[in-house]
Short mmCIF file of C-alpha atoms in Angstrom, two decimals:
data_model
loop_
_atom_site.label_atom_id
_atom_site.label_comp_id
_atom_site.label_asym_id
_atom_site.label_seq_id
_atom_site.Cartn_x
_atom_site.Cartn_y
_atom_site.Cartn_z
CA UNK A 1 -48.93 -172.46 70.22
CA UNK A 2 -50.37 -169.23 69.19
CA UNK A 3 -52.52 -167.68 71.14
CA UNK A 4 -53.61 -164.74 72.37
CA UNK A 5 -54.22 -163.05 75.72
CA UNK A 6 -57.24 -161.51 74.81
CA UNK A 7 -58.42 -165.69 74.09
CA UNK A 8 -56.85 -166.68 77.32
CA UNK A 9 -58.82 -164.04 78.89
CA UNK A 10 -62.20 -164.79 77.28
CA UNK A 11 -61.45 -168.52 77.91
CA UNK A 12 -61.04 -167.92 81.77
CA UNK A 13 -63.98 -165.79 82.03
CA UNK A 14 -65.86 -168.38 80.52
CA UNK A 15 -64.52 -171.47 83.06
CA UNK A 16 -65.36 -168.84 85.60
CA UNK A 17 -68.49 -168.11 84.84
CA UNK A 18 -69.25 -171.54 82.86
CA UNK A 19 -71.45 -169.56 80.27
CA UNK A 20 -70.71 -168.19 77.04
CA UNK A 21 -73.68 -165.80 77.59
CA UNK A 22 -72.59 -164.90 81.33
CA UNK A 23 -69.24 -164.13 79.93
CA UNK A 24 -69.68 -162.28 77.35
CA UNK A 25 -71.75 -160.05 79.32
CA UNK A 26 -69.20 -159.60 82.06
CA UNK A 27 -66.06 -158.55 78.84
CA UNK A 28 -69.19 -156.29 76.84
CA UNK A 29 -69.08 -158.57 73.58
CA UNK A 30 -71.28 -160.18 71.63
CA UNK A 31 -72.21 -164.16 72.15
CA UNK A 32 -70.64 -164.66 68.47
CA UNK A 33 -67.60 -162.71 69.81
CA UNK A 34 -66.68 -165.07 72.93
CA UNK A 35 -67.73 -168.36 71.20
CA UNK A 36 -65.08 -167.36 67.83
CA UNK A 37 -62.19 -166.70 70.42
CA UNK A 38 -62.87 -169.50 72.36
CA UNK A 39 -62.80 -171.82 69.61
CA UNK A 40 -59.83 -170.15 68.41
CA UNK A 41 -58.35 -171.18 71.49
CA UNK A 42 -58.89 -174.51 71.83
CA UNK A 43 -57.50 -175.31 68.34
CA UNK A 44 -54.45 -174.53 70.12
CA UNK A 45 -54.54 -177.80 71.92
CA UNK A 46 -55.79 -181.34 70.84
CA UNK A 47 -57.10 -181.84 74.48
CA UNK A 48 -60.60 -180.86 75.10
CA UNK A 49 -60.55 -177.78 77.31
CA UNK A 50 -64.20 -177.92 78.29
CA UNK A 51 -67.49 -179.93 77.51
CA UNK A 52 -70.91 -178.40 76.56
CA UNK A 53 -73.85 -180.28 78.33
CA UNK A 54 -76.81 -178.90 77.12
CA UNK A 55 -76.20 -175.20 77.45
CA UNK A 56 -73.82 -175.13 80.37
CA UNK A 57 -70.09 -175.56 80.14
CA UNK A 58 -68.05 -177.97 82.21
CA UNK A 59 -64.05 -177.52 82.50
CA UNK A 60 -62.16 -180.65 82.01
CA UNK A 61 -59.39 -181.76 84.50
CA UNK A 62 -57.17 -180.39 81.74
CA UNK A 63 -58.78 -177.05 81.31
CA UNK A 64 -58.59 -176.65 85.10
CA UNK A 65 -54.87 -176.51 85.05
CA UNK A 66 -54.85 -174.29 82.13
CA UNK A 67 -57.18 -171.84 83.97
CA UNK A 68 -54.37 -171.58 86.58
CA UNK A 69 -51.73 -171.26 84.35
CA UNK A 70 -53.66 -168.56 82.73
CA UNK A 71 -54.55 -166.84 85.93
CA UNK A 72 -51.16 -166.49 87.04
CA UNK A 73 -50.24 -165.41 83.22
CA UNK A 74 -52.95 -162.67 83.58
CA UNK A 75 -51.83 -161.47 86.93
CA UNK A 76 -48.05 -161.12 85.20
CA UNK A 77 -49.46 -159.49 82.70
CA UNK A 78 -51.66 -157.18 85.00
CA UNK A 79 -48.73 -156.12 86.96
CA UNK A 80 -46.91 -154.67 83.87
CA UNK A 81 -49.72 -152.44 83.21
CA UNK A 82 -49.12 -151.58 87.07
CA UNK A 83 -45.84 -150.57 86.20
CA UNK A 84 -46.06 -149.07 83.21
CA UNK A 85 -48.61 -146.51 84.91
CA UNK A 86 -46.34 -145.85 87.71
CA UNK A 87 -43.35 -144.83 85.79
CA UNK A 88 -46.16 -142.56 84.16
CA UNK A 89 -46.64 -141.43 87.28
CA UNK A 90 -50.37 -142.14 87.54
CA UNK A 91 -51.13 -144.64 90.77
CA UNK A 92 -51.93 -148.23 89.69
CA UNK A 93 -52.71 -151.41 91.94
CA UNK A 94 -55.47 -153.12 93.70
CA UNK A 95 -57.36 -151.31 96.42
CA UNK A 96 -58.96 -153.45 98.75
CA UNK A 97 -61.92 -152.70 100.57
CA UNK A 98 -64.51 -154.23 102.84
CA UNK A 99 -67.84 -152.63 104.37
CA UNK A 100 -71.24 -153.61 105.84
CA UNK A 101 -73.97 -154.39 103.87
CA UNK A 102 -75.70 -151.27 104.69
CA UNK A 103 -72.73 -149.42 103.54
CA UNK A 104 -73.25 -150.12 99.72
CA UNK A 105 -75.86 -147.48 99.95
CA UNK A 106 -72.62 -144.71 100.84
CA UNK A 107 -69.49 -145.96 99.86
CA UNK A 108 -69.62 -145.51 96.31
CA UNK A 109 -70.93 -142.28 95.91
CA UNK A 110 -67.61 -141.32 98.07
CA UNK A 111 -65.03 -142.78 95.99
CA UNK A 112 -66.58 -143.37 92.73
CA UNK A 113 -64.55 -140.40 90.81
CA UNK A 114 -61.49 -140.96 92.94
CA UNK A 115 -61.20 -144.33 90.84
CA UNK A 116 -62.72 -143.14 88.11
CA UNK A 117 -60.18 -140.57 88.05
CA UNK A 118 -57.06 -143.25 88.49
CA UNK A 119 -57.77 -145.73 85.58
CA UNK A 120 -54.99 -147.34 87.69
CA UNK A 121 -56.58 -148.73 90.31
CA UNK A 122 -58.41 -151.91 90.27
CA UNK A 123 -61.14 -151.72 93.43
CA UNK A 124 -62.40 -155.27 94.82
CA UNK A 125 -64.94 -154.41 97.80
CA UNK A 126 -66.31 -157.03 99.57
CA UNK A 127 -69.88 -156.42 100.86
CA UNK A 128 -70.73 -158.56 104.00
CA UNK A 129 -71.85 -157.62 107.37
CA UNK A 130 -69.75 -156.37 110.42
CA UNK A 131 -67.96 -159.44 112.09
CA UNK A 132 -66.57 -160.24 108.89
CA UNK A 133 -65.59 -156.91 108.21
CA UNK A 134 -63.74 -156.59 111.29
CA UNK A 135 -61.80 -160.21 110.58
CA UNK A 136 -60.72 -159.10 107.77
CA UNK A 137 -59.55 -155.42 108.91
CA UNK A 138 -57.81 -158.19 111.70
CA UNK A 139 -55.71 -160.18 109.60
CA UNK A 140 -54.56 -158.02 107.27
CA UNK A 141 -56.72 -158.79 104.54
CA UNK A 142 -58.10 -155.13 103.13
CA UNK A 143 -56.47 -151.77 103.32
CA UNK A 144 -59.94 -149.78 104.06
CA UNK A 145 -63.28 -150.94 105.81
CA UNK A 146 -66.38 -148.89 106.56
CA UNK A 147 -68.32 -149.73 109.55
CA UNK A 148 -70.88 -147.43 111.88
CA UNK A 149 -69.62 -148.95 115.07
CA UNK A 150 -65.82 -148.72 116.00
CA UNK A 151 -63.86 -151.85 117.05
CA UNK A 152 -62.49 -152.29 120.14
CA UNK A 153 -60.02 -154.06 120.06
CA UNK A 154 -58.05 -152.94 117.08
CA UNK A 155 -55.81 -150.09 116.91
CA UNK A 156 -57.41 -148.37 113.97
CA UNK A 157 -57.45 -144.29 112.20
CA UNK A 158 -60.74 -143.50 110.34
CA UNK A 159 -62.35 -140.70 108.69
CA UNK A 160 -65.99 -139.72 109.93
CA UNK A 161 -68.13 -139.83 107.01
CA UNK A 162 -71.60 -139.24 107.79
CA UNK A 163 -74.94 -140.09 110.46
CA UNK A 164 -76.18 -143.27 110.02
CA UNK A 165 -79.73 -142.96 111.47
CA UNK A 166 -82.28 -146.08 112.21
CA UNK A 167 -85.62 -145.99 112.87
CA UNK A 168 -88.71 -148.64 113.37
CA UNK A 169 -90.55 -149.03 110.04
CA UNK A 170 -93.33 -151.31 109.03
CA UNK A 171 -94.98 -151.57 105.52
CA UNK A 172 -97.97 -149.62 104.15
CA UNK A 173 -100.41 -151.59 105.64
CA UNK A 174 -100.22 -150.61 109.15
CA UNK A 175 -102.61 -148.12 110.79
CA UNK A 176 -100.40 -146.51 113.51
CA UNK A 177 -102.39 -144.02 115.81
CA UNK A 178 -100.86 -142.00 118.41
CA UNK A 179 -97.79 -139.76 118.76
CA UNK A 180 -95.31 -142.63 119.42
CA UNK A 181 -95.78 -146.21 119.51
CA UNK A 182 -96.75 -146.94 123.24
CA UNK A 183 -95.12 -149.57 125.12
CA UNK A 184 -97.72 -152.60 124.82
CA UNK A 185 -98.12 -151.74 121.28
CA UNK A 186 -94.28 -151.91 120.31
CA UNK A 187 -94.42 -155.45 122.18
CA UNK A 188 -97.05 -156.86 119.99
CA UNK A 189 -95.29 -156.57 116.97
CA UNK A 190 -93.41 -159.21 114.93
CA UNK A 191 -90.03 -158.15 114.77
CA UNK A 192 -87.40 -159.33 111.69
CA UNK A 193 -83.59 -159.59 112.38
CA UNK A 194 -80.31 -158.89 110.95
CA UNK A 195 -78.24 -162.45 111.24
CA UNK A 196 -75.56 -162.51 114.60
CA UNK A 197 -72.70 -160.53 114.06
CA UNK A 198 -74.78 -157.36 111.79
CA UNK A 199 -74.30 -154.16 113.13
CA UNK A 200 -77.70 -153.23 112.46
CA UNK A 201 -78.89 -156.33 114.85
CA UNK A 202 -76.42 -155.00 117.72
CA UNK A 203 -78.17 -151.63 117.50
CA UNK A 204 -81.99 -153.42 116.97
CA UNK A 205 -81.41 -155.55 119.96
CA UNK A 206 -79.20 -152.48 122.85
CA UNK A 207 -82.45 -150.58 121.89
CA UNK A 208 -84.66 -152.61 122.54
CA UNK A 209 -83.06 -154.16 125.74
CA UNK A 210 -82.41 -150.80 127.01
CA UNK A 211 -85.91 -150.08 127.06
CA UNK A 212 -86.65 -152.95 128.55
CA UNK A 213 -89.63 -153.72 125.74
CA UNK A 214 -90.83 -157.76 126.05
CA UNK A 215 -91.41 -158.67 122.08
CA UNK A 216 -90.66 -161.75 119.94
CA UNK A 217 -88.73 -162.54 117.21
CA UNK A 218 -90.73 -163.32 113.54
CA UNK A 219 -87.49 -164.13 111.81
CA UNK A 220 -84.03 -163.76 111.10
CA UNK A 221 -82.63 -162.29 107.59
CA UNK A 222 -78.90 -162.03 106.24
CA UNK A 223 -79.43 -158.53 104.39
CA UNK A 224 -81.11 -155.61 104.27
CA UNK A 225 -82.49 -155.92 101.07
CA UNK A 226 -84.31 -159.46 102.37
CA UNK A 227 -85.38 -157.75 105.35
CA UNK A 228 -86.62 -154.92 103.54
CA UNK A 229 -88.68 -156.89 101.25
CA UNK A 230 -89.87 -158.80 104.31
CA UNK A 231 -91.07 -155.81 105.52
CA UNK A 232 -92.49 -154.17 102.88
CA UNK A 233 -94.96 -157.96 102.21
CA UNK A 234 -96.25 -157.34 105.86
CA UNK A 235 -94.21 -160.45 107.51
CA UNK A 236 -92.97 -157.76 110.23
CA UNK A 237 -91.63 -154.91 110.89
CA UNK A 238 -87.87 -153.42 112.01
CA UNK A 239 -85.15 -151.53 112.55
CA UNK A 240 -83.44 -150.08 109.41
CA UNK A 241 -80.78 -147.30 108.33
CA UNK A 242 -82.62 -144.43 106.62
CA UNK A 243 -79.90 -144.94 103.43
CA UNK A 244 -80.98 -148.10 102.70
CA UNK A 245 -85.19 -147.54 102.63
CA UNK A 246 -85.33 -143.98 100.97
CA UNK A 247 -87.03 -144.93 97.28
CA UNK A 248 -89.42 -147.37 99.70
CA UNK A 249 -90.28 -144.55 101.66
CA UNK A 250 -90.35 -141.63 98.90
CA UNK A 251 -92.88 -144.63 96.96
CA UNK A 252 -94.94 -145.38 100.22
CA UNK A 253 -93.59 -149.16 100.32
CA UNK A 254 -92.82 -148.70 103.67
CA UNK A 255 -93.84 -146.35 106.40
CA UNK A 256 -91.91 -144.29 109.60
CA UNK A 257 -93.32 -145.93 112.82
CA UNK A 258 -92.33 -143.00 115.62
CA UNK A 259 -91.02 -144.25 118.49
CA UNK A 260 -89.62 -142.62 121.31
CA UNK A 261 -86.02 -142.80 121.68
CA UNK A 262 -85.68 -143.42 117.99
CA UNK A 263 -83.97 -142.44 115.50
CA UNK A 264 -80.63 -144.75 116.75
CA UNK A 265 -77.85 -142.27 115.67
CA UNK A 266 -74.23 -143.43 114.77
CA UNK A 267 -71.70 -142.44 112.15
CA UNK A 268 -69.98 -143.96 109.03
CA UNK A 269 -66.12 -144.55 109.56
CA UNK A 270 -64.15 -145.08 106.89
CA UNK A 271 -61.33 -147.15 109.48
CA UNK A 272 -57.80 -148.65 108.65
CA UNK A 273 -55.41 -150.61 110.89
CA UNK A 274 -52.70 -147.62 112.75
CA UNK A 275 -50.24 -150.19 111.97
CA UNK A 276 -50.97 -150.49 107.93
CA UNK A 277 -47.88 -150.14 106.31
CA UNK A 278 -50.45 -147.51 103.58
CA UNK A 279 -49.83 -147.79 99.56
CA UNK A 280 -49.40 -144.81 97.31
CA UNK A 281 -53.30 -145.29 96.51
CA UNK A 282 -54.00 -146.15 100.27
CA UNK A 283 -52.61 -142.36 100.62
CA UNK A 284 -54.19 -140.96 98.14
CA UNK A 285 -57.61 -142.21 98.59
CA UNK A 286 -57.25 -140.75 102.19
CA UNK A 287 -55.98 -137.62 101.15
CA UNK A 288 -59.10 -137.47 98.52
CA UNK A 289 -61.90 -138.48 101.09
CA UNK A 290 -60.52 -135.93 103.61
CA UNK A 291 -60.18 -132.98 100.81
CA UNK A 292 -63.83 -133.98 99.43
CA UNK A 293 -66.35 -135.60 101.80
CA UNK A 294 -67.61 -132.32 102.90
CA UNK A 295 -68.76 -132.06 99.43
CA UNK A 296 -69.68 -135.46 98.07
CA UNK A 297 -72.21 -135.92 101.36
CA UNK A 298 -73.98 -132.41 100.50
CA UNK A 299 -74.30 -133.61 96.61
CA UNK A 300 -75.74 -137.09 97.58
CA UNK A 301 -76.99 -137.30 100.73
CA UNK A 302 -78.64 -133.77 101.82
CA UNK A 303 -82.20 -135.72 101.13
CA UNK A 304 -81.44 -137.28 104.55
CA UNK A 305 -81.42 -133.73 106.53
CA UNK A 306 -85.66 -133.77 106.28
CA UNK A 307 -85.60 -136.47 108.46
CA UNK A 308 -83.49 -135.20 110.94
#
C-alpha cells in the first residue's frame, strides 16, 4: 500500500458526501482533481471501494470500513497538528458551540477574527433551536451556547452580548391604519409559529397570553428563514427578532406592524456550564468576547439602534 493522506482524505469526503462534484467543492479543487486521487486510491486495493450508479456514488460494505479506518487515521493525524501548534504555543483544538437559530444572525460576527486569528482552532457550531441547545449545554456536549432566555435549571456563567428585540411584522401587502394595531384587529390575523421548544415561540405565545388577545394559529414552521418567507408570500404574519428580518425590511419585503407592548426585549447570552472544567481556547475565547464585544456590537450591529 501506498497511499496518501491527502487521497484518504478526498476519498472520505467523497463517501461523505457521495459526489465527486459535492466534494470537490467542499476541499476547493477541481472535479478532475478529486476523480485522479480517488482513482489513485483505489488502485491501492483490488476490492471495489465504491460503485457509480448513474452519477451518484454508493460505498461498498468494504469501503464503509475503510471510511472508519480512515476517520480515525484522520483524527490521529489531526491531533498532531494539535500538538505541534501547542508546543508553538498558538491554541489548537475543537471548539464546540451550539446556539438558536436566530443566533446565526450574531454569533459570527462576534468570534469570527478570534478564530480567524487562531488557525488552531477547529469551530463546529450546531444551529438548532433552544430545547436542544439547552440538552446539549446539559450533558456535556458543547463548551459555549448562545441563547436569549436563561435556563433555569442549570448552573451556568454567560457574557451579555446584546438586545434581542421582536416585533409583529406582516408582508408588504398589508394596509395597517391606526397608531397600534387595536385589539379585534390583532385577533383577526393568521398567526405563523416557531415549532415547541423555540425561544422565539415562548416569547410569541407569553405575549400574546399576557394580553389576553383570542387569535388562531395559520401554521407552524421549524426556522426563521421558513417563517420569514411565509411571511413575506402573505400566508400570515408574526413575531420575529429584528436581526433576522433587517435586508427584508431595508427592501420593503416585510413591514413593522406597531403594536402596543411590542417590541419583546431580551438579551443574547453567550452561557457555559459553572461546572465546565474550560480549555485553553474555552479561556481564551472568553477572555476575547469580554475584551471586544463592546466593539464588535458597535461595528455590526449599531443599524439596530433606529429601531429602538
Amino acid at each position: 500500500m501506498n497511499y496518501t493522506l491527502h487521497q484518504l482524505e478526498v476519498f472520505l469526503k467523497v463517501a461523505q458526501l457521495q459526489s465527486v462534484t459535492k466534494a470537490s467543492e467542499a476541499l476547493y479543487l477541481t472535479q478532475p482533481a478529486v476523480s485522479i486521487q480517488l482513482k489513485k486510491f483505489q488502485e491501492q486495493f483490488k476490492i471495489p471501494l465504491f460503485e457509480l450508479v448513474g452519477r451518484r456514488i454508493y460505498i461498498t460494505e468494504f469501503g464503509e470500513e475503510v471510511v472508519v479506518a480512515g476517520q480515525k487515521i484522520m483524527d490521529e493525524v489531526k491531533a498532531i497538528d494539535y500538538k505541534a501548534l501547542s508546543y508553538q504555543g498558538e491554541l489548537a483544538g475543537k471548539l464546540k458551540i451550539a446556539i438558536v437559530s436566530t443566533a446565526k444572525y450574531v454569533m459570527p460576527f462576534i468570534i469570527s477574527d478570534f478564530i480567524n486569528e487562531n488557525r488552531g482552532v477547529d469551530l463546529i457550531m450546531d444551529v438548532t433551536n433552544k430545547a436542544v441547545v439547552i440538552k446539549a449545554l446539559e450533558n456535556n456536549e458543547i463548551d459555549f451556547a448562545m441563547v436569549s432566555t436563561i435556563p433555569n435549571k442549570l448552573k451556568i456563567n454567560r457574557i451579555e452580548l446584546m438586545r434581542n428585540e421582536l416585533y409583529m411584522v406582516g408582508g408588504k401587502q398589508y394596509k395597517h391604519k391606526g397608531k397600534n394595531l387595536s385589539k379585534s384587529e390583532f385577533q383577526k390575523l393568521p398567526l405563523i409559529y416557531r415549532e415547541q421548544g423555540s425561544a422565539t415561540r415562548l416569547a410569541m405565545e407569553k405575549f400574546i397570553d399576557s394580553k389576553k388577545i383570542s387569535t388562531y394559529k395559520k401554521m407552524e414552521l421549524t426556522s426563521n428563514e421558513a417563517l420569514k418567507q411565509a411571511v413575506i408570500s402573505g400566508l400570515g404574519f408574526s413575531i420575529m427578532p429584528l436581526i433576522g428580518i433587517k435586508n427584508a425590511i431595508t427592501i420593503g419585503d416585510l413591514q413593522i406592524i406597531p403594536v402596543k407592548g411590542l417590541p419583546i426585549v431580551t438579551n443574547w447570552n453567550l452561557i457555559w456550564l459553572s461546572s465546565k472544567n474550560m480549555s485553553a481556547i474555552s479561556k481564551a475565547l472568553i477572555d476575547y468576547v469580554n475584551n471586544n464585544k463592546e466593539a464588535l456590537i458597535a461595528k455590526h450591529f449599531d443599524w439596530m439602534e433606529k429601531y429602538e
